[in-house]
Short mmCIF file of C-alpha atoms in Angstrom, two decimals:
data_model
loop_
_atom_site.label_atom_id
_atom_site.label_comp_id
_atom_site.label_asym_id
_atom_site.label_seq_id
_atom_site.Cartn_x
_atom_site.Cartn_y
_atom_site.Cartn_z
CA MET A 1 28.32 -31.03 -40.27
CA VAL A 2 29.51 -33.07 -43.19
CA SER A 3 29.24 -31.29 -46.46
CA THR A 4 26.68 -32.79 -48.81
CA MET A 5 29.26 -32.33 -51.58
CA ILE A 6 31.52 -35.06 -50.24
CA LYS A 7 30.14 -38.59 -50.44
CA PRO A 8 32.14 -41.82 -50.28
CA LYS A 9 32.30 -43.67 -53.55
CA LEU A 10 31.64 -47.32 -52.89
CA GLN A 11 31.92 -50.49 -54.94
CA TYR A 12 28.79 -52.51 -54.20
CA TYR A 13 28.37 -56.30 -54.38
CA ALA A 14 25.16 -58.17 -55.16
CA LEU A 15 24.96 -60.80 -52.42
CA GLY A 16 21.21 -60.67 -51.77
CA ASN A 17 18.07 -58.52 -51.62
CA ASP A 18 18.36 -57.90 -47.86
CA ILE A 19 22.07 -57.05 -47.92
CA THR A 20 24.24 -54.07 -48.55
CA ALA A 21 27.82 -55.25 -49.28
CA PHE A 22 30.59 -52.96 -50.46
CA SER A 23 34.20 -51.93 -50.49
CA THR A 24 35.21 -48.33 -50.05
CA THR A 25 37.37 -46.77 -52.72
CA ARG A 26 39.88 -43.91 -52.42
CA GLN A 27 37.30 -41.43 -53.70
CA GLY A 28 34.89 -39.22 -51.72
CA GLY A 29 36.50 -38.36 -48.44
CA TYR A 30 38.57 -35.86 -46.46
CA SER A 31 41.95 -37.63 -46.09
CA LYS A 32 45.10 -36.26 -47.77
CA GLY A 33 48.29 -37.62 -49.32
CA CYS A 34 48.69 -41.39 -49.20
CA TYR A 35 45.51 -41.50 -47.06
CA GLY A 36 43.48 -39.66 -49.67
CA GLU A 37 40.65 -39.42 -50.06
CA PHE A 38 38.65 -41.88 -48.03
CA ASN A 39 40.08 -43.75 -45.05
CA ILE A 40 38.40 -44.75 -41.73
CA ASN A 41 41.20 -46.91 -40.35
CA SER A 42 42.65 -45.27 -37.22
CA TYR A 43 45.64 -47.67 -36.96
CA CYS A 44 47.59 -46.49 -40.01
CA GLY A 45 48.55 -42.97 -39.04
CA ASP A 46 45.76 -40.85 -40.58
CA GLU A 47 44.45 -37.83 -38.65
CA GLU A 48 41.71 -38.67 -36.16
CA ASP A 49 39.54 -35.67 -37.13
CA THR A 50 39.68 -36.68 -40.75
CA ILE A 51 38.79 -40.28 -39.90
CA ARG A 52 35.83 -39.00 -37.84
CA LYS A 53 34.51 -36.94 -40.75
CA ASN A 54 34.97 -39.89 -43.15
CA ARG A 55 33.10 -42.21 -40.79
CA GLU A 56 30.32 -39.66 -40.47
CA ALA A 57 30.04 -39.39 -44.23
CA LEU A 58 29.90 -43.16 -44.60
CA CYS A 59 27.34 -43.61 -41.84
CA THR A 60 25.14 -40.90 -43.45
CA LEU A 61 25.36 -42.65 -46.81
CA LEU A 62 24.50 -46.03 -45.23
CA GLY A 63 21.79 -44.65 -42.96
CA ILE A 64 23.25 -46.07 -39.76
CA ASP A 65 24.50 -44.73 -36.42
CA ASP A 66 28.28 -44.51 -35.88
CA ASN A 67 28.13 -47.11 -33.05
CA CYS A 68 26.77 -49.59 -35.65
CA LEU A 69 29.86 -49.21 -37.86
CA ILE A 70 32.06 -52.03 -36.51
CA MET A 71 35.71 -52.47 -37.50
CA PRO A 72 38.27 -54.58 -35.63
CA HIS A 73 41.95 -53.92 -34.95
CA GLN A 74 43.37 -56.75 -37.08
CA VAL A 75 46.64 -58.59 -36.33
CA HIS A 76 46.86 -61.28 -39.06
CA LEU A 77 45.72 -64.14 -36.79
CA THR A 78 42.41 -66.05 -36.71
CA GLU A 79 40.56 -64.59 -33.74
CA MET A 80 36.94 -63.77 -34.49
CA ILE A 81 34.04 -62.45 -32.48
CA THR A 82 30.28 -62.40 -32.74
CA ILE A 83 28.64 -58.94 -32.72
CA ASP A 84 25.54 -59.67 -30.63
CA ASP A 85 23.32 -57.96 -28.07
CA ALA A 86 25.89 -58.60 -25.35
CA PHE A 87 28.53 -56.73 -27.42
CA PHE A 88 26.30 -53.66 -27.65
CA ARG A 89 25.64 -53.72 -23.91
CA LEU A 90 29.36 -53.26 -23.23
CA PRO A 91 30.71 -49.76 -22.45
CA VAL A 92 32.39 -48.19 -25.45
CA ILE A 93 35.96 -48.77 -24.13
CA GLU A 94 35.17 -52.48 -23.60
CA ARG A 95 33.78 -52.77 -27.11
CA GLN A 96 37.07 -51.40 -28.45
CA GLN A 97 38.97 -53.91 -26.28
CA ALA A 98 36.79 -56.77 -27.58
CA LEU A 99 37.69 -55.80 -31.14
CA ASP A 100 41.44 -55.67 -30.52
CA GLY A 101 43.32 -58.56 -32.13
CA VAL A 102 40.35 -59.70 -34.17
CA ASP A 103 40.41 -60.63 -37.86
CA ALA A 104 36.83 -61.71 -38.52
CA LEU A 105 33.37 -60.52 -37.36
CA MET A 106 29.94 -62.04 -37.70
CA THR A 107 26.47 -60.98 -36.77
CA ASP A 108 22.76 -61.66 -37.21
CA ILE A 109 21.69 -58.22 -36.01
CA GLU A 110 20.03 -55.98 -38.59
CA ASN A 111 21.43 -52.56 -39.59
CA VAL A 112 24.85 -53.28 -38.15
CA CYS A 113 27.74 -52.72 -40.56
CA ILE A 114 30.59 -55.19 -39.92
CA GLY A 115 33.74 -54.89 -42.00
CA VAL A 116 37.49 -55.33 -42.29
CA SER A 117 40.33 -53.14 -43.45
CA THR A 118 42.71 -54.15 -46.20
CA ALA A 119 45.37 -52.66 -48.49
CA ASP A 120 46.46 -55.75 -50.49
CA CYS A 121 45.14 -58.46 -48.06
CA ILE A 122 42.02 -60.27 -49.10
CA PRO A 123 38.60 -59.29 -47.66
CA VAL A 124 35.96 -61.98 -47.69
CA LEU A 125 32.25 -61.43 -47.08
CA LEU A 126 29.81 -64.28 -46.30
CA TYR A 127 26.00 -64.21 -46.29
CA ASP A 128 23.68 -66.91 -45.08
CA ALA A 129 20.23 -65.97 -46.38
CA LYS A 130 18.54 -68.95 -44.76
CA HIS A 131 19.63 -68.15 -41.19
CA ARG A 132 20.10 -64.42 -41.88
CA ALA A 133 23.69 -64.05 -40.72
CA VAL A 134 26.72 -62.29 -42.23
CA CYS A 135 30.48 -62.39 -41.76
CA ALA A 136 33.44 -60.21 -42.73
CA ILE A 137 36.93 -61.76 -42.84
CA HIS A 138 40.45 -60.26 -43.14
CA ALA A 139 42.63 -62.78 -44.94
CA GLY A 140 46.22 -61.70 -45.37
CA TRP A 141 48.70 -64.34 -46.33
CA ARG A 142 49.18 -65.37 -42.69
CA GLY A 143 45.45 -65.62 -42.07
CA THR A 144 44.98 -67.46 -45.37
CA VAL A 145 47.68 -70.02 -44.46
CA LYS A 146 45.80 -70.55 -41.15
CA ARG A 147 42.61 -70.99 -43.18
CA ILE A 148 40.74 -68.17 -41.49
CA THR A 149 37.96 -68.22 -44.14
CA GLU A 150 37.34 -71.92 -43.48
CA GLN A 151 37.40 -71.33 -39.72
CA ALA A 152 34.93 -68.43 -39.99
CA LEU A 153 32.44 -70.58 -41.90
CA LYS A 154 32.81 -73.28 -39.29
CA ARG A 155 32.03 -70.68 -36.63
CA MET A 156 28.95 -69.57 -38.54
CA THR A 157 27.81 -73.15 -38.62
CA ALA A 158 28.33 -73.50 -34.87
CA ILE A 159 26.65 -70.23 -33.92
CA TYR A 160 23.87 -69.76 -36.51
CA GLY A 161 23.43 -73.28 -37.96
CA SER A 162 24.73 -72.07 -41.34
CA ARG A 163 25.22 -74.68 -44.03
CA PRO A 164 27.92 -74.20 -46.64
CA GLN A 165 25.49 -74.85 -49.50
CA ASP A 166 23.45 -71.83 -48.38
CA ILE A 167 26.39 -69.39 -48.21
CA VAL A 168 26.92 -66.65 -50.80
CA ALA A 169 30.46 -65.23 -50.76
CA GLN A 170 32.28 -62.21 -52.11
CA ILE A 171 36.07 -62.15 -52.25
CA GLY A 172 36.90 -58.45 -52.42
CA PRO A 173 39.74 -56.37 -53.90
CA GLY A 174 43.25 -57.46 -52.98
CA ILE A 175 46.63 -58.29 -54.41
CA HIS A 176 46.52 -60.88 -57.20
CA LEU A 177 48.89 -63.56 -58.42
CA ASP A 178 50.83 -61.38 -60.89
CA SER A 179 51.73 -58.85 -58.23
CA PHE A 180 52.10 -60.95 -55.08
CA GLU A 181 55.78 -61.89 -55.15
CA VAL A 182 56.86 -63.80 -52.04
CA GLY A 183 59.94 -65.34 -50.54
CA ASP A 184 60.63 -69.04 -50.28
CA GLU A 185 59.52 -69.07 -46.63
CA VAL A 186 56.00 -67.89 -47.61
CA TYR A 187 55.77 -70.47 -50.35
CA GLU A 188 56.88 -73.17 -47.91
CA SER A 189 54.25 -72.04 -45.37
CA PHE A 190 51.50 -72.71 -47.85
CA ALA A 191 53.05 -76.03 -49.01
CA GLU A 192 53.42 -77.24 -45.41
CA GLU A 193 49.79 -76.51 -44.73
CA GLY A 194 48.72 -78.72 -47.63
CA PHE A 195 47.57 -76.09 -50.13
CA PRO A 196 47.56 -77.34 -53.78
CA MET A 197 50.61 -75.42 -54.91
CA GLU A 198 50.05 -76.23 -58.56
CA LEU A 199 46.80 -74.29 -58.39
CA ILE A 200 47.82 -71.34 -56.21
CA SER A 201 51.44 -70.54 -57.17
CA THR A 202 53.77 -69.87 -60.09
CA ARG A 203 57.52 -69.38 -60.25
CA ARG A 204 59.07 -66.42 -62.04
CA GLU A 205 62.20 -64.82 -60.63
CA LYS A 206 60.51 -65.48 -57.27
CA TRP A 207 57.39 -67.33 -56.19
CA HIS A 208 54.01 -65.77 -56.70
CA ILE A 209 50.93 -66.79 -54.64
CA ASP A 210 47.26 -66.41 -55.65
CA LEU A 211 45.54 -65.35 -52.41
CA PRO A 212 41.99 -64.94 -53.88
CA THR A 213 42.15 -68.49 -55.19
CA CYS A 214 43.45 -69.78 -51.82
CA ASN A 215 40.34 -68.40 -50.12
CA ARG A 216 37.99 -69.53 -52.87
CA LEU A 217 39.34 -73.08 -52.54
CA GLN A 218 38.72 -73.01 -48.77
CA LEU A 219 35.08 -72.12 -49.34
CA GLU A 220 34.70 -74.81 -52.06
CA ALA A 221 36.31 -77.43 -49.82
CA MET A 222 33.77 -76.62 -47.11
CA GLY A 223 30.92 -77.19 -49.59
CA VAL A 224 30.09 -73.67 -50.78
CA PRO A 225 28.98 -74.00 -54.42
CA THR A 226 31.39 -72.37 -56.84
CA ARG A 227 28.52 -70.46 -58.43
CA HIS A 228 27.91 -68.81 -55.04
CA ILE A 229 31.44 -67.37 -54.89
CA ALA A 230 32.24 -64.07 -56.65
CA VAL A 231 35.86 -62.91 -56.90
CA SER A 232 36.68 -59.24 -57.44
CA PRO A 233 38.88 -58.74 -60.54
CA VAL A 234 40.58 -55.79 -58.79
CA CYS A 235 44.28 -56.16 -58.01
CA THR A 236 44.98 -53.42 -55.48
CA PHE A 237 48.70 -53.28 -56.40
CA LYS A 238 47.80 -52.47 -59.98
CA GLN A 239 44.88 -50.09 -59.30
CA THR A 240 46.23 -47.66 -56.69
CA ASP A 241 44.36 -44.78 -58.29
CA THR A 242 41.11 -46.34 -57.01
CA PHE A 243 42.20 -48.65 -54.14
CA PHE A 244 44.87 -48.55 -51.47
CA SER A 245 47.92 -50.79 -51.71
CA ALA A 246 50.41 -50.95 -48.84
CA ARG A 247 52.99 -52.48 -51.15
CA ARG A 248 52.77 -49.57 -53.54
CA LEU A 249 51.92 -46.67 -51.18
CA GLY A 250 53.68 -47.82 -47.99
CA ILE A 251 52.08 -48.91 -44.70
CA HIS A 252 51.43 -45.26 -43.84
CA SER A 253 48.55 -45.03 -46.25
CA GLY A 254 44.80 -45.55 -46.17
CA ARG A 255 42.87 -48.79 -46.02
CA ILE A 256 39.92 -50.18 -47.99
CA PHE A 257 36.89 -50.99 -45.80
CA THR A 258 34.99 -54.03 -47.06
CA ALA A 259 31.74 -54.50 -45.18
CA ILE A 260 28.25 -56.04 -45.08
CA ILE A 261 24.95 -55.00 -43.54
CA LEU A 262 21.91 -57.19 -42.92
CA HIS A 263 18.68 -55.28 -43.55
CA HIS A 264 15.15 -55.90 -42.36
CA HIS A 265 13.60 -58.81 -44.17
CA CYS A 266 10.61 -57.63 -46.22
#
């Protein structure tokens, strides 16, 4: 049994009346050390029993079953899958296989929590209120260069009929311009892909890239109204007391879980 004393502390986002959207913080869990306190990512070295207890605490808080808490094993590419009835008909081991190598999820099933793990990378949540569909995207710099956010919105259009003008978006906590120092090869990757470097980069001793802006610009270019896009002010690198940062804490540390749930339409 999970103690009623420990409850994950979430940062919620206001995307719509029928939506719960949030990022986990480091507070309110069972993990220790650089994983403390709250981590549910099983690919970063945390103890499995601790992860299980943290998942149980989160599911209790959200009012969902554990099998409805869906998180992929991300690899910084642009693979994405739809969480549909066919997915839930798969045996558990095949569900896990289906989530391997995936960096974005989308669903139109109610009371299913889809989310991505980050610790400096940029999480993006999309909500289409008209067609009642949601999406969670993991956009590290490699995924951002490959325009994963733009690709995910195109997939939502193809599957659900989503229109960019109906999308509401939340760009979650991640590393910001001041802290994201990169080598020339990363700068060149963005330049070669046609990103407006005057808007997304600055030169100090090294180049710095603005990943939240890169993803916002992708949404705007697709036709999502600027007023529909919220950008978290949180820089994970600067706020490691509340959020995980792999650059500050090392890769053997916890991960933020940024997720979205579609609720029954009243």
